[in-house]
Amino acid sequence: MSTPRKPGLVVTNFGARLAVEDADGRVHRCVKRKELPPVVCGDRVEWQAQTGGEGVVIAAATRRNELARPDRRGRDKPVAANFDDLVIVAAPRPPPQRQLLDRYLVLAEHLPCAALLVMHKSDLAESRNAEITALHDGYAALGYRVLRTSTRTPEGLTPLRDALRSRTAVLVGPSGVGKSSIVAALVPDRDIQIGALSESSGLGRHTTSATTLYRLPGGGALIDSPGIRDMPLRRFSAQQIRDGFREFASFSQACRFANCAHLREPGCAVRAAVGRQIQRQRWESYRAIVTAIEEQPH
Ligand SMILES: Nc1nc2c(ncn2[C@@H]2O[C@H](COP(=O)(O)OP(=O)(O)OP(=O)(O)O)[C@@H](O)[C@H]2O)c(=O)[nH]1
Ligand SMILES: [Mg+2]
Ligand SMILES: [Zn+2]
């Protein structure tokens, strides 16, 4: 006899093993039906309880968006789905990599989702240095939302807490910038949520290193994902990369060629604006990204 189908939210996964939250906020250990494509953190699913064992996920809803990242073999695998914001975390330590920030911003433009830049560790003296200040002001000038945050000062996370209220956000950025520290500070019962996950999912301590969704006390959710060194953008065309640099749009119409790549073409209005209305470092980052994408295996 089969039990009723119930709606659920995937909180974390490890291969085919899933932790699924039910409508009452309880987490259940489930397996996925073999014929279903991979199911990840943030996926809405239907599942059925089974007597004395793991539940079975029998259907997954179409995703609104998804974050993919390279697996150990370098192939893109989805790791999170259905989020409102990509929170891109940078800090003075480890030193920020502009090109990585720009890759995440291109990604956010196309996922689609909103992008929020977080200049973290604002308690450190270096957070006022020329490089961090230039990043902050440069991205703010492009219309991106940029926040300064710290987990080491009393009010250091207030702006981020307010920005994330009732939203589902994914934290991304290189290892060591402070993503998990932010989650620990914004999710007071994170250890309890991890404990519940480890217990109910049978995934053990794995849940602290896998992409995992945590409930925020004021509503909404935060997805913590381990840092990666690179964001390959393999799924994007050259045109999408160009469109990912939002400040190019008002100039590219004036380029001599409609399909101008803004690299070496004569009569390029984007390049003519570099160093003036277009920040030189953004254009250099753009050039490095398109060059890398042309060279990478697909
Ligand atoms: N000074 C300062 N240090 C911080 C702050 N937030 C986190 N850190 C420190 O930064 C280091 C890395 O923090 P994590 O939260 O583990 O970084 P992460 O981004 O989750 O790293 P991965 O999980 O490896 O991707 C730790 O030593 C933290 O104590 C902050 O606001 N100020
Ligand atoms: Mg972490
Ligand atoms: Zn051009």
Coordinates of C-alpha atoms and ligand atoms in Angstrom, one line a residue:
M1 CA 0.0 0.0 0.0
S2 CA 1.4 3.4 -0.9
T3 CA 1.5 6.4 1.5
P4 CA 0.3 9.8 0.2
R5 CA 2.6 12.0 -1.9
K6 CA 3.8 15.1 0.0
P7 CA 5.5 18.3 -1.0
G8 CA 9.0 18.8 0.2
L9 CA 12.1 21.0 -0.2
V10 CA 15.5 19.5 -0.7
V11 CA 17.9 20.8 2.0
T12 CA 21.1 18.9 1.0
N13 CA 22.1 16.0 -1.1
F14 CA 24.9 13.5 -1.4
G15 CA 24.6 11.7 -4.7
A16 CA 21.2 10.0 -4.7
R17 CA 20.7 10.5 -0.9
L18 CA 18.7 13.5 0.0
A19 CA 17.5 15.4 3.1
V20 CA 14.0 16.6 2.4
E21 CA 12.1 19.1 4.6
D22 CA 8.4 18.7 4.9
A23 CA 5.7 21.3 5.2
D24 CA 6.1 21.3 9.0
G25 CA 9.8 21.9 8.8
R26 CA 10.8 18.3 9.7
V27 CA 13.7 16.8 7.8
H28 CA 13.5 13.3 6.3
R29 CA 16.1 11.1 4.8
C30 CA 15.1 10.1 1.3
V31 CA 16.4 8.4 -1.8
K32 CA 15.6 9.5 -5.3
R33 CA 13.9 7.4 -7.9
K34 CA 16.6 6.3 -10.4
E35 CA 14.9 7.7 -13.5
L36 CA 14.8 11.3 -12.0
P37 CA 17.6 13.7 -13.0
P38 CA 19.9 14.9 -10.2
V39 CA 18.0 16.7 -7.4
V40 CA 19.8 19.4 -5.5
C41 CA 19.5 21.8 -2.6
G42 CA 16.5 24.1 -3.1
D43 CA 14.6 21.7 -5.4
R44 CA 10.9 21.4 -4.8
V45 CA 9.9 17.7 -4.8
E46 CA 7.2 15.3 -4.1
W47 CA 8.1 12.4 -1.9
Q48 CA 6.5 9.4 -0.2
A49 CA 7.2 8.1 3.3
Q50 CA 7.9 4.4 3.5
T51 CA 7.4 2.2 6.5
G52 CA 10.6 1.8 8.5
G53 CA 13.0 3.5 6.2
E54 CA 14.0 6.2 3.9
G55 CA 11.4 8.2 1.9
V56 CA 11.4 8.2 -1.8
V57 CA 11.4 11.3 -4.0
I58 CA 9.2 10.6 -6.9
A59 CA 9.0 13.9 -8.7
A60 CA 10.9 17.2 -8.9
A61 CA 9.4 20.5 -10.1
T62 CA 11.0 22.5 -12.9
R63 CA 13.7 24.9 -11.6
R64 CA 13.4 28.6 -11.8
N65 CA 17.2 28.9 -11.8
E66 CA 20.2 26.8 -10.8
L67 CA 23.8 27.2 -9.8
A68 CA 26.2 24.8 -11.4
R69 CA 29.8 24.2 -10.5
P70 CA 32.5 22.0 -11.8
D71 CA 32.8 18.6 -10.2
R72 CA 36.2 16.8 -9.6
R73 CA 36.3 15.9 -13.3
G74 CA 35.7 19.5 -14.3
R75 CA 32.1 18.9 -15.5
D76 CA 29.4 21.4 -14.5
K77 CA 27.0 19.9 -12.0
P78 CA 24.0 21.7 -10.5
V79 CA 24.4 22.3 -6.7
A80 CA 21.6 24.7 -5.8
A81 CA 18.2 25.7 -7.3
N82 CA 15.4 28.2 -7.0
F83 CA 17.1 31.1 -5.2
D84 CA 16.4 34.8 -5.3
D85 CA 19.9 36.2 -4.7
L86 CA 23.5 35.3 -5.4
V87 CA 25.5 36.8 -2.5
I88 CA 29.0 37.2 -3.8
V89 CA 31.4 37.4 -0.9
A90 CA 34.8 39.1 -1.0
A91 CA 37.3 40.1 1.7
P92 CA 40.7 41.6 2.1
R93 CA 41.9 38.1 3.1
P94 CA 42.2 36.1 1.0
P95 CA 42.8 38.9 -1.5
P96 CA 39.9 39.6 -3.8
Q97 CA 40.0 38.4 -7.4
R98 CA 38.3 40.8 -9.6
Q99 CA 37.8 38.4 -12.5
L100 CA 36.1 35.9 -10.2
L101 CA 33.7 38.6 -9.0
D102 CA 33.0 39.6 -12.6
R103 CA 32.3 36.0 -13.5
Y104 CA 29.8 35.7 -10.7
L105 CA 28.1 38.9 -11.8
V106 CA 27.8 37.6 -15.4
L107 CA 26.3 34.5 -14.0
A108 CA 23.8 36.4 -11.9
E109 CA 22.7 38.5 -14.9
H110 CA 21.8 35.3 -16.8
L111 CA 20.6 32.8 -14.2
P112 CA 18.6 35.0 -13.6
C113 CA 18.8 36.2 -10.0
A114 CA 19.7 39.4 -8.1
A115 CA 23.3 39.9 -7.2
L116 CA 24.5 41.3 -3.9
L117 CA 28.2 42.0 -3.3
V118 CA 29.4 41.6 0.2
M119 CA 32.7 43.2 1.2
H120 CA 33.3 41.1 4.3
K121 CA 35.7 41.3 7.3
S122 CA 35.1 45.1 7.5
D123 CA 36.7 44.9 11.0
L124 CA 40.1 44.4 9.4
A125 CA 42.2 47.5 8.8
E126 CA 42.8 46.4 5.2
S127 CA 39.1 46.6 4.5
R128 CA 39.7 50.4 4.1
N129 CA 42.6 50.0 1.7
A130 CA 42.7 51.4 -1.8
E131 CA 41.9 48.0 -3.5
I132 CA 38.8 47.2 -1.4
T133 CA 37.5 50.8 -1.6
A134 CA 37.9 50.8 -5.4
L135 CA 36.0 47.5 -5.6
H136 CA 33.2 48.8 -3.4
D137 CA 32.8 52.1 -5.2
G138 CA 33.3 50.6 -8.7
Y139 CA 30.6 48.0 -8.4
A140 CA 28.2 50.4 -6.6
A141 CA 28.7 52.9 -9.5
L142 CA 27.5 50.1 -11.8
G143 CA 24.3 49.9 -9.8
Y144 CA 25.1 46.7 -7.9
R145 CA 24.1 46.5 -4.3
V146 CA 27.3 46.4 -2.2
L147 CA 27.4 45.9 1.6
R148 CA 30.2 46.0 4.1
T149 CA 29.9 43.3 6.7
S150 CA 31.7 41.7 9.6
T151 CA 30.9 38.9 12.0
R152 CA 33.3 40.5 14.5
T153 CA 31.4 43.7 15.2
P154 CA 28.0 44.0 17.0
E155 CA 26.1 45.5 14.0
G156 CA 28.3 44.0 11.3
L157 CA 25.7 41.8 9.8
T158 CA 22.6 44.0 10.2
P159 CA 22.6 45.3 6.6
L160 CA 22.9 41.8 5.2
R161 CA 20.3 40.4 7.6
D162 CA 17.9 43.1 6.4
A163 CA 18.7 42.5 2.7
L164 CA 18.0 38.8 3.0
R165 CA 14.8 38.9 4.9
S166 CA 12.2 36.5 3.4
R167 CA 14.5 35.6 0.5
T168 CA 16.4 32.6 -0.5
A169 CA 20.1 33.4 -1.1
V170 CA 23.2 31.5 -2.1
L171 CA 26.6 32.5 -0.7
V172 CA 29.4 32.2 -3.2
G173 CA 33.1 33.2 -3.2
P174 CA 36.5 31.7 -2.7
S175 CA 37.5 29.6 0.3
G176 CA 38.2 31.5 3.4
V177 CA 36.3 34.7 2.7
G178 CA 33.8 33.9 5.6
K179 CA 30.7 32.4 4.0
S180 CA 30.2 29.8 6.7
S181 CA 30.9 32.3 9.4
I182 CA 28.2 34.5 8.0
V183 CA 25.7 31.6 8.0
A184 CA 26.7 30.7 11.5
A185 CA 26.0 34.2 12.7
L186 CA 22.7 34.7 10.8
V187 CA 21.3 31.2 11.6
P188 CA 21.5 30.9 15.4
D189 CA 20.4 27.3 15.4
R190 CA 22.6 26.2 12.5
D191 CA 24.3 23.5 14.6
I192 CA 20.8 22.2 15.5
Q193 CA 19.8 22.2 11.9
I194 CA 23.0 20.4 11.0
G195 CA 22.4 17.9 13.8
A196 CA 18.9 17.3 12.5
L197 CA 20.2 16.8 9.0
S198 CA 23.0 14.5 10.0
E199 CA 20.6 12.4 12.1
S200 CA 17.6 12.3 9.8
S201 CA 19.6 12.1 6.5
G202 CA 22.3 9.6 7.7
L203 CA 24.7 11.8 5.9
G204 CA 26.8 12.5 9.0
R205 CA 29.2 15.3 9.1
H206 CA 29.2 15.5 5.3
T207 CA 26.4 18.1 5.6
T208 CA 29.0 20.6 6.9
S209 CA 30.9 20.5 3.6
A210 CA 28.1 20.0 1.1
T211 CA 25.9 22.7 -0.3
T212 CA 23.2 23.1 2.4
L213 CA 20.1 25.2 2.9
Y214 CA 19.5 26.7 6.3
R215 CA 16.3 28.4 7.5
L216 CA 16.7 32.0 8.6
P217 CA 14.9 32.9 11.8
G218 CA 13.0 35.8 10.3
G219 CA 11.8 33.8 7.2
G220 CA 13.9 33.0 4.1
A221 CA 16.8 30.7 3.7
L222 CA 20.6 30.8 3.2
I223 CA 22.4 28.3 1.1
D224 CA 26.1 27.7 2.1
S225 CA 28.4 26.3 -0.5
P226 CA 32.1 25.4 -0.2
G227 CA 34.4 27.9 -1.9
I228 CA 35.7 27.3 -5.4
R229 CA 38.6 28.9 -7.2
D230 CA 37.0 29.3 -10.5
M231 CA 33.6 29.8 -12.1
P232 CA 34.0 28.5 -15.7
L233 CA 30.9 30.0 -17.3
R234 CA 31.0 27.1 -19.8
R235 CA 27.3 27.3 -20.5
F236 CA 27.5 30.9 -21.8
S237 CA 28.0 32.1 -25.3
A238 CA 30.3 35.0 -26.2
Q239 CA 27.1 37.2 -26.7
Q240 CA 25.9 36.3 -23.2
I241 CA 29.3 37.2 -21.7
R242 CA 29.0 40.6 -23.4
D243 CA 25.5 41.1 -22.1
G244 CA 26.7 40.1 -18.7
F245 CA 28.7 43.4 -18.5
R246 CA 25.7 45.6 -18.0
E247 CA 27.5 48.9 -18.5
F248 CA 28.5 47.9 -22.1
A249 CA 24.9 48.1 -23.3
S250 CA 24.5 51.8 -23.8
F251 CA 27.7 51.9 -25.9
S252 CA 27.6 48.7 -27.9
Q253 CA 24.7 50.0 -30.1
A254 CA 27.2 52.6 -31.5
C255 CA 29.8 50.0 -32.4
R256 CA 30.4 49.8 -36.2
F257 CA 29.6 46.0 -36.2
A258 CA 26.4 44.7 -34.8
N259 CA 28.2 41.6 -33.5
C260 CA 31.2 43.6 -32.2
A261 CA 33.1 41.6 -29.5
H262 CA 34.7 44.9 -28.2
L263 CA 38.2 43.4 -28.5
R264 CA 40.1 44.4 -31.6
E265 CA 37.3 45.6 -34.0
P266 CA 37.5 49.0 -35.6
G267 CA 34.9 51.5 -34.6
C268 CA 34.2 49.9 -31.3
A269 CA 32.3 52.3 -29.0
V270 CA 32.8 50.2 -25.9
R271 CA 36.5 50.3 -26.2
A272 CA 36.4 54.0 -26.9
A273 CA 34.7 54.5 -23.5
V274 CA 37.2 52.4 -21.6
G275 CA 39.0 54.5 -19.1
R276 CA 36.2 57.1 -19.2
Q277 CA 32.6 55.9 -18.7
I278 CA 33.7 52.2 -18.6
Q279 CA 36.1 51.2 -15.9
R280 CA 39.3 49.9 -17.4
Q281 CA 39.5 47.0 -15.0
R282 CA 36.0 45.8 -16.0
W283 CA 36.9 45.7 -19.7
E284 CA 40.2 43.9 -18.9
S285 CA 38.3 41.4 -16.9
Y286 CA 35.8 41.0 -19.8
R287 CA 38.7 40.4 -22.2
A288 CA 40.3 37.9 -19.9
I289 CA 37.0 36.0 -19.5
V290 CA 36.2 35.8 -23.2
T291 CA 39.7 34.7 -24.0
A292 CA 39.6 32.0 -21.4
I293 CA 36.2 30.8 -22.6
E294 CA 37.4 30.5 -26.2
E295 CA 40.3 28.4 -25.0
Q296 CA 38.5 26.1 -22.6
P297 CA 37.2 22.7 -23.6
H298 CA 33.4 22.5 -24.0
Ligands
LIG1 N1 38.5 39.4 10.7 C1 37.4 38.6 10.4 N2 37.6 37.3 10.1 C2 36.5 36.6 9.7 C3 35.2 37.2 9.6 N3 34.3 36.3 9.2 C4 35.0 35.1 9.1 N4 36.3 35.3 9.4 C5 37.4 34.3 9.5 O1 37.7 33.9 8.1 C6 38.1 32.5 8.1 C7 37.3 31.7 7.1 O2 35.9 31.7 7.4 P1 34.9 30.6 6.8 O3 33.6 31.1 7.3 O4 35.3 29.3 7.2 O5 35.1 30.8 5.2 P2 34.3 30.1 4.0 O6 34.1 31.2 3.0 O7 33.1 29.4 4.6 O8 35.4 29.1 3.5 P3 35.1 27.7 2.7 O9 34.0 27.0 3.4 O10 36.4 27.0 2.7 O11 34.6 28.1 1.3 C8 37.9 32.0 9.5 O12 39.1 32.0 10.2 C9 37.0 33.0 10.1 O13 37.1 33.1 11.5 C10 35.1 38.6 9.9 O14 34.0 39.3 9.8 N5 36.2 39.3 10.2
MG2 MG 32.5 27.4 4.4
ZN3 ZN 32.4 47.1 -29.7

